[in-house]
Amino acid sequence: MIAPNRAPAIDNFASDKMTVATKKAKAVATAVFDDGEPTGGELTYEWSVLSGDAATASFGDATARETTFTATTVGTYVLQLAVSDGERTSCSAPLTVEVVAAGTIVVIK
């Protein structure tokens, strides 16, 4: 019997929110698990901005599992990672990033 290919599994982010200053790179990554099917296939990654001013946001490498996120405009951004094994694709839970003006002090309770 041939085992069916299952879509890659993406572990949720440690937190669904983070804060970063404008023009400062912030590391983003998540754990990904795959069943190894299809044989010989490699996982591909694609980070995207679901909401927020995507024109002022960038990723260090939008096709890497671990990358950085930078925004030049203050606001709320929602990011997501899509992972494909060549046959099936999964998407991470959304990650909300609050971008604040550089020099702003953030107090977390």
mmCIF file of C-alpha atoms in Angstrom:
data_model
loop_
_atom_site.group_PDB
_atom_site.id
_atom_site.type_symbol
_atom_site.label_atom_id
_atom_site.label_comp_id
_atom_site.label_asym_id
_atom_site.label_seq_id
_atom_site.Cartn_x
_atom_site.Cartn_y
_atom_site.Cartn_z
ATOM 1 C CA MET A 1 0.000 0.000 0.000
ATOM 2 C CA ILE A 2 1.283 3.434 -0.884
ATOM 3 C CA ALA A 3 1.124 5.967 1.944
ATOM 4 C CA PRO A 4 -0.711 9.153 0.947
ATOM 5 C CA ASN A 5 1.206 12.388 1.009
ATOM 6 C CA ARG A 6 0.197 14.678 3.841
ATOM 7 C CA ALA A 7 0.634 18.443 3.717
ATOM 8 C CA PRO A 8 3.543 19.876 5.730
ATOM 9 C CA ALA A 9 2.630 20.721 9.330
ATOM 10 C CA ILE A 10 3.554 24.163 10.623
ATOM 11 C CA ASP A 11 4.036 24.728 14.336
ATOM 12 C CA ASN A 12 2.346 27.883 15.558
ATOM 13 C CA PHE A 13 4.494 30.852 16.460
ATOM 14 C CA ALA A 14 5.533 31.087 20.124
ATOM 15 C CA SER A 15 3.346 34.191 20.244
ATOM 16 C CA ASP A 16 0.770 35.397 17.762
ATOM 17 C CA LYS A 17 1.930 39.014 18.295
ATOM 18 C CA MET A 18 5.224 40.880 18.316
ATOM 19 C CA THR A 19 6.372 44.486 18.330
ATOM 20 C CA VAL A 20 9.162 45.967 16.245
ATOM 21 C CA ALA A 21 10.465 49.490 15.593
ATOM 22 C CA THR A 22 10.288 50.989 12.115
ATOM 23 C CA LYS A 23 13.261 50.238 9.885
ATOM 24 C CA LYS A 24 14.533 47.574 12.342
ATOM 25 C CA ALA A 25 14.705 43.978 11.150
ATOM 26 C CA LYS A 26 12.942 41.400 13.337
ATOM 27 C CA ALA A 27 13.605 37.663 12.999
ATOM 28 C CA VAL A 28 10.594 35.510 12.141
ATOM 29 C CA ALA A 29 10.553 31.722 11.882
ATOM 30 C CA THR A 30 8.462 28.700 12.762
ATOM 31 C CA ALA A 31 9.010 24.944 12.932
ATOM 32 C CA VAL A 32 7.889 22.832 9.966
ATOM 33 C CA PHE A 33 7.367 19.062 9.877
ATOM 34 C CA ASP A 34 6.918 16.927 6.763
ATOM 35 C CA ASP A 35 6.260 13.244 6.050
ATOM 36 C CA GLY A 36 8.977 13.047 3.358
ATOM 37 C CA GLU A 37 6.493 12.570 0.536
ATOM 38 C CA PRO A 38 6.703 12.965 -2.352
ATOM 39 C CA THR A 39 10.066 11.215 -2.395
ATOM 40 C CA GLY A 40 12.894 13.501 -3.451
ATOM 41 C CA GLY A 41 10.827 16.638 -3.051
ATOM 42 C CA GLU A 42 12.044 19.684 -1.185
ATOM 43 C CA LEU A 43 9.950 22.029 0.880
ATOM 44 C CA THR A 44 9.443 25.536 -0.442
ATOM 45 C CA TYR A 45 8.533 28.545 1.690
ATOM 46 C CA GLU A 46 6.733 31.800 0.939
ATOM 47 C CA TRP A 47 6.206 34.606 3.458
ATOM 48 C CA SER A 48 3.475 37.137 2.731
ATOM 49 C CA VAL A 49 1.859 40.207 4.243
ATOM 50 C CA LEU A 50 -1.862 39.478 4.641
ATOM 51 C CA SER A 51 -2.738 42.931 5.930
ATOM 52 C CA GLY A 52 -0.970 46.191 6.521
ATOM 53 C CA ASP A 53 0.905 48.351 4.039
ATOM 54 C CA ALA A 54 2.736 45.624 2.112
ATOM 55 C CA ALA A 55 4.439 48.268 -0.052
ATOM 56 C CA THR A 56 6.390 49.463 3.011
ATOM 57 C CA ALA A 57 7.197 45.973 4.324
ATOM 58 C CA SER A 58 9.904 43.546 3.281
ATOM 59 C CA PHE A 59 11.402 40.184 4.160
ATOM 60 C CA GLY A 60 15.117 39.428 4.191
ATOM 61 C CA ASP A 61 14.326 36.332 2.100
ATOM 62 C CA ALA A 62 10.611 35.667 1.541
ATOM 63 C CA THR A 63 11.428 32.123 0.358
ATOM 64 C CA ALA A 64 13.257 30.961 3.515
ATOM 65 C CA ARG A 65 11.795 29.277 6.616
ATOM 66 C CA GLU A 66 13.743 31.678 8.834
ATOM 67 C CA THR A 67 13.947 35.290 7.692
ATOM 68 C CA THR A 68 13.600 38.868 8.885
ATOM 69 C CA PHE A 69 10.707 41.286 8.593
ATOM 70 C CA THR A 70 11.167 45.056 8.255
ATOM 71 C CA ALA A 71 8.578 47.812 7.845
ATOM 72 C CA THR A 72 9.156 51.504 7.249
ATOM 73 C CA THR A 73 5.653 52.634 8.228
ATOM 74 C CA VAL A 74 4.045 52.511 11.666
ATOM 75 C CA GLY A 75 1.014 50.221 11.790
ATOM 76 C CA THR A 76 -0.266 46.709 12.251
ATOM 77 C CA TYR A 77 0.839 43.997 9.841
ATOM 78 C CA VAL A 78 -0.331 40.398 9.632
ATOM 79 C CA LEU A 79 2.196 37.900 8.261
ATOM 80 C CA GLN A 80 1.807 34.312 7.141
ATOM 81 C CA LEU A 81 4.113 31.527 5.973
ATOM 82 C CA ALA A 82 3.013 29.067 3.265
ATOM 83 C CA VAL A 83 4.941 25.775 2.994
ATOM 84 C CA SER A 84 4.665 23.371 0.068
ATOM 85 C CA ASP A 85 6.085 19.905 -0.547
ATOM 86 C CA GLY A 86 5.385 20.213 -4.272
ATOM 87 C CA GLU A 87 1.978 18.538 -4.024
ATOM 88 C CA ARG A 88 0.365 19.990 -0.917
ATOM 89 C CA THR A 89 0.570 23.390 0.759
ATOM 90 C CA SER A 90 -0.077 24.480 4.359
ATOM 91 C CA CYS A 91 -0.240 27.964 5.856
ATOM 92 C CA SER A 92 0.845 29.073 9.308
ATOM 93 C CA ALA A 93 -1.439 30.764 11.770
ATOM 94 C CA PRO A 94 -1.347 34.540 11.235
ATOM 95 C CA LEU A 95 1.363 36.503 13.049
ATOM 96 C CA THR A 96 0.422 40.065 14.007
ATOM 97 C CA VAL A 97 3.306 42.539 14.051
ATOM 98 C CA GLU A 98 2.830 45.956 15.600
ATOM 99 C CA VAL A 99 5.333 48.384 14.058
ATOM 100 C CA VAL A 100 6.051 51.394 16.278
ATOM 101 C CA ALA A 101 8.097 54.531 15.694
ATOM 102 C CA ALA A 102 11.822 54.049 16.286
ATOM 103 C CA GLY A 103 12.728 55.097 19.817
ATOM 104 C CA THR A 104 9.319 54.100 21.228
ATOM 105 C CA ILE A 105 9.483 52.190 24.505
ATOM 106 C CA VAL A 106 7.133 49.225 24.666
ATOM 107 C CA VAL A 107 6.065 47.987 28.108
ATOM 108 C CA ILE A 108 4.743 44.431 28.149
ATOM 109 C CA LYS A 109 2.662 43.468 31.163
#
